[in-house]
PDB file of C-alpha atoms in Angstrom:
ATOM      1  CA  MET A   6      -0.010   0.044  -0.030  1.00 64.00           C
ATOM      2  CA  SER A   7       1.562   3.258  -1.129  1.00 81.00           C
ATOM      3  CA  LYS A   8       1.647   6.301   1.300  1.00 89.00           C
ATOM      4  CA  ASN A   9       1.256   9.909   0.246  1.00 91.00           C
ATOM      5  CA  TYR A  10       2.783  12.906   2.016  1.00 93.00           C
ATOM      6  CA  TYR A  11       0.365  15.390   3.508  1.00 94.00           C
ATOM      7  CA  GLU A  12       0.333  18.748   5.171  1.00 93.00           C
ATOM      8  CA  PHE A  13      -2.621  19.111   7.566  1.00 95.00           C
ATOM      9  CA  THR A  14      -3.657  22.249   9.360  1.00 96.00           C
ATOM     10  CA  TYR A  15      -6.583  22.340  11.845  1.00 96.00           C
ATOM     11  CA  ILE A  16      -8.035  24.863  14.214  1.00 95.00           C
ATOM     12  CA  ILE A  17      -9.047  23.978  17.741  1.00 94.00           C
ATOM     13  CA  ASN A  18     -11.938  25.826  19.500  1.00 93.00           C
ATOM     14  CA  PRO A  19     -10.314  28.607  21.603  1.00 92.00           C
ATOM     15  CA  VAL A  20     -12.711  28.346  24.562  1.00 91.00           C
ATOM     16  CA  LEU A  21     -11.062  25.127  25.785  1.00 89.00           C
ATOM     17  CA  GLU A  22      -8.865  24.906  28.711  1.00 88.00           C
ATOM     18  CA  GLU A  23      -5.147  24.980  28.176  1.00 86.00           C
ATOM     19  CA  ASP A  24      -4.709  21.229  28.840  1.00 88.00           C
ATOM     20  CA  LYS A  25      -7.560  20.407  26.457  1.00 91.00           C
ATOM     21  CA  PHE A  26      -5.503  21.891  23.558  1.00 92.00           C
ATOM     22  CA  LYS A  27      -2.771  19.344  24.174  1.00 92.00           C
ATOM     23  CA  GLU A  28      -5.302  16.517  24.678  1.00 94.00           C
ATOM     24  CA  THR A  29      -6.938  17.439  21.339  1.00 93.00           C
ATOM     25  CA  VAL A  30      -3.538  17.512  19.501  1.00 94.00           C
ATOM     26  CA  ASP A  31      -2.643  14.101  20.990  1.00 95.00           C
ATOM     27  CA  LYS A  32      -6.087  12.729  19.953  1.00 94.00           C
ATOM     28  CA  VAL A  33      -5.570  13.988  16.367  1.00 95.00           C
ATOM     29  CA  ASN A  34      -1.988  12.474  16.307  1.00 95.00           C
ATOM     30  CA  LYS A  35      -3.350   9.109  17.576  1.00 96.00           C
ATOM     31  CA  LEU A  36      -6.068   9.227  14.955  1.00 95.00           C
ATOM     32  CA  ILE A  37      -3.613   9.521  12.115  1.00 94.00           C
ATOM     33  CA  GLU A  38      -1.257   6.863  13.544  1.00 94.00           C
ATOM     34  CA  ASP A  39      -4.191   4.441  14.049  1.00 94.00           C
ATOM     35  CA  ASN A  40      -5.084   4.853  10.367  1.00 92.00           C
ATOM     36  CA  GLY A  41      -1.619   3.902   9.200  1.00 93.00           C
ATOM     37  CA  GLY A  42      -0.025   7.378   9.137  1.00 92.00           C
ATOM     38  CA  GLU A  43       3.502   8.354  10.193  1.00 94.00           C
ATOM     39  CA  ILE A  44       3.799  11.841  11.610  1.00 94.00           C
ATOM     40  CA  GLU A  45       6.891  13.686  10.673  1.00 92.00           C
ATOM     41  CA  GLU A  46       6.349  17.112  12.468  1.00 91.00           C
ATOM     42  CA  VAL A  47       3.632  18.716  14.527  1.00 94.00           C
ATOM     43  CA  ASP A  48       3.895  22.629  14.889  1.00 93.00           C
ATOM     44  CA  GLU A  49       1.498  24.204  17.325  1.00 93.00           C
ATOM     45  CA  TRP A  50       1.082  27.818  16.186  1.00 93.00           C
ATOM     46  CA  GLY A  51      -1.077  28.693  19.184  1.00 90.00           C
ATOM     47  CA  LEU A  52      -3.915  31.170  19.373  1.00 92.00           C
ATOM     48  CA  ARG A  53      -4.289  33.356  16.283  1.00 94.00           C
ATOM     49  CA  PRO A  54      -6.905  35.819  15.195  1.00 94.00           C
ATOM     50  CA  PHE A  55      -9.250  35.042  12.334  1.00 92.00           C
ATOM     51  CA  ALA A  56      -9.660  37.365   9.352  1.00 92.00           C
ATOM     52  CA  TYR A  57     -13.442  37.078   9.998  1.00 91.00           C
ATOM     53  CA  GLU A  58     -15.557  35.414  12.721  1.00 91.00           C
ATOM     54  CA  MET A  59     -16.162  31.696  12.593  1.00 88.00           C
ATOM     55  CA  ASP A  60     -18.747  30.026  14.861  1.00 86.00           C
ATOM     56  CA  SER A  61     -19.060  33.333  16.663  1.00 89.00           C
ATOM     57  CA  LYS A  62     -15.341  33.288  17.643  1.00 92.00           C
ATOM     58  CA  GLY A  63     -12.623  35.638  16.686  1.00 92.00           C
ATOM     59  CA  ASN A  64      -9.618  33.456  17.089  1.00 94.00           C
ATOM     60  CA  GLY A  65      -8.628  29.786  17.307  1.00 94.00           C
ATOM     61  CA  PHE A  66      -5.686  27.568  18.279  1.00 94.00           C
ATOM     62  CA  TYR A  67      -3.782  26.570  15.038  1.00 95.00           C
ATOM     63  CA  VAL A  68      -1.764  23.334  14.648  1.00 96.00           C
ATOM     64  CA  ASN A  69       0.054  22.427  11.447  1.00 95.00           C
ATOM     65  CA  MET A  70       1.558  19.016  10.856  1.00 95.00           C
ATOM     66  CA  TYR A  71       3.288  16.883   8.224  1.00 94.00           C
ATOM     67  CA  PHE A  72       2.707  13.240   7.789  1.00 94.00           C
ATOM     68  CA  THR A  73       2.654  10.265   5.439  1.00 94.00           C
ATOM     69  CA  ALA A  74      -0.386   8.003   5.182  1.00 94.00           C
ATOM     70  CA  PRO A  75      -2.336   5.827   2.817  1.00 93.00           C
ATOM     71  CA  GLY A  76      -4.870   7.746   0.789  1.00 88.00           C
ATOM     72  CA  GLU A  77      -7.795   5.807   2.218  1.00 91.00           C
ATOM     73  CA  ALA A  78      -6.946   7.059   5.675  1.00 92.00           C
ATOM     74  CA  ILE A  79      -7.625  10.720   4.972  1.00 93.00           C
ATOM     75  CA  ALA A  80     -11.380  10.095   4.531  1.00 93.00           C
ATOM     76  CA  GLU A  81     -11.670   8.352   7.924  1.00 93.00           C
ATOM     77  CA  ILE A  82      -9.492  11.026   9.558  1.00 93.00           C
ATOM     78  CA  GLU A  83     -11.609  13.903   8.180  1.00 94.00           C
ATOM     79  CA  ARG A  84     -14.899  11.979   9.062  1.00 95.00           C
ATOM     80  CA  GLN A  85     -13.677  11.807  12.758  1.00 94.00           C
ATOM     81  CA  LEU A  86     -12.742  15.541  12.825  1.00 94.00           C
ATOM     82  CA  ARG A  87     -16.129  16.597  11.299  1.00 94.00           C
ATOM     83  CA  ILE A  88     -17.889  15.075  14.490  1.00 94.00           C
ATOM     84  CA  ASP A  89     -15.263  16.394  16.885  1.00 92.00           C
ATOM     85  CA  ASP A  90     -16.678  19.514  18.545  1.00 91.00           C
ATOM     86  CA  ASN A  91     -13.198  20.730  19.605  1.00 93.00           C
ATOM     87  CA  VAL A  92     -11.940  20.969  16.018  1.00 94.00           C
ATOM     88  CA  MET A  93     -13.386  23.997  14.174  1.00 94.00           C
ATOM     89  CA  ARG A  94     -11.900  23.628  10.814  1.00 94.00           C
ATOM     90  CA  TYR A  95      -9.206  21.694   8.940  1.00 95.00           C
ATOM     91  CA  LEU A  96      -7.424  21.569   5.673  1.00 95.00           C
ATOM     92  CA  THR A  97      -5.568  18.672   4.164  1.00 94.00           C
ATOM     93  CA  LEU A  98      -3.046  19.151   1.332  1.00 93.00           C
ATOM     94  CA  LYS A  99      -1.717  16.193  -0.561  1.00 92.00           C
ATOM     95  CA  TYR A 100       1.850  16.964  -1.830  1.00 88.00           C
ATOM     96  CA  ASP A 101       2.890  16.385  -5.379  1.00 87.00           C
ATOM     97  CA  ALA A 102       6.387  15.962  -6.615  1.00 84.00           C
ATOM     98  CA  LYS A 103       7.151  19.659  -6.786  1.00 87.00           C
ATOM     99  CA  MET A 104       5.797  20.318  -3.425  1.00 84.00           C
ATOM    100  CA  LEU A 105       7.860  17.494  -1.973  1.00 83.00           C
ATOM    101  CA  ARG A 106      10.996  18.853  -3.524  1.00 85.00           C
ATOM    102  CA  HIS A 107      10.232  22.239  -1.915  1.00 83.00           C
ATOM    103  CA  ARG A 108       9.570  20.538   1.487  1.00 82.00           C
ATOM    104  CA  GLU A 109      12.890  18.847   1.286  1.00 84.00           C
ATOM    105  CA  LEU A 110      14.670  22.211   0.623  1.00 83.00           C
ATOM    106  CA  GLN A 111      12.809  23.669   3.620  1.00 83.00           C
ATOM    107  CA  LYS A 112      14.053  21.038   5.903  1.00 81.00           C
ATOM    108  CA  LYS A 113      17.624  21.642   4.857  1.00 82.00           C
ATOM    109  CA  ASN A 114      17.101  25.495   4.863  1.00 80.00           C
ATOM    110  CA  GLU A 115      18.134  25.680   1.256  1.00 76.00           C
ATOM    111  CA  VAL A 116      15.076  27.346  -0.241  1.00 72.00           C
ATOM    112  CA  PRO A 117      16.217  29.789  -2.950  1.00 74.00           C
ATOM    113  CA  ASP A 118      15.286  33.484  -2.360  1.00 75.00           C
ATOM    114  CA  ILE A 119      13.794  34.155  -5.739  1.00 72.00           C
ATOM    115  CA  PHE A 120      12.680  37.717  -4.633  1.00 66.00           C
ATOM    116  CA  ALA A 121      16.359  38.803  -4.024  1.00 63.00           C
ATOM    117  CA  ILE A 122      17.029  38.243  -7.766  1.00 58.00           C
ATOM    118  CA  GLU A 123      13.971  40.271  -8.698  1.00 58.00           C
ATOM    119  CA  ASP A 124      15.123  43.095  -6.372  1.00 55.00           C
ATOM    120  CA  GLU A 125      18.467  43.113  -8.026  1.00 57.00           C
ATOM    121  CA  GLU A 126      16.977  43.420 -11.509  1.00 60.00           C
ATOM    122  CA  ASP A 127      14.719  46.236 -10.249  1.00 62.00           C
ATOM    123  CA  ASN A 128      17.702  48.096  -8.873  1.00 61.00           C
ATOM    124  CA  GLU A 129      19.640  47.717 -12.136  1.00 60.00           C
ATOM    125  CA  GLU A 130      16.644  49.136 -14.132  1.00 59.00           C
ATOM    126  CA  ASP A 131      16.664  52.217 -11.674  1.00 59.00           C
ATOM    127  CA  ASP A 132      20.204  52.804 -12.438  1.00 57.00           C
ATOM    128  CA  ASP A 133      19.663  53.144 -16.198  1.00 54.00           C
TER     129      ASP A 133
END
């Protein structure tokens, strides 16, 4: 069974107690692992404001993670999160080859700075 690489971001209800955030993160991690996933990285961004209100709330506790899992597992993971009252929203991105190459560069801190080249070109045009 082949596994795909995913980036997964979800928002936890901000009205929970501090220990409930950790409990919810652990629950989502276990859910992924129970469905054949292997977690690479979990990054808790913490409380962040929303651009607009969601469910009468102005902010949420964001968590971003990277993992590999079989494609069939995603449907079950998302089904479980839809019925979890603590998770307000989630977004699952399946990485293609180009995104995987970029992720590998990110891990090595070798992502090229394409904007620096554009800035140099702009400065050369200003000199003319």
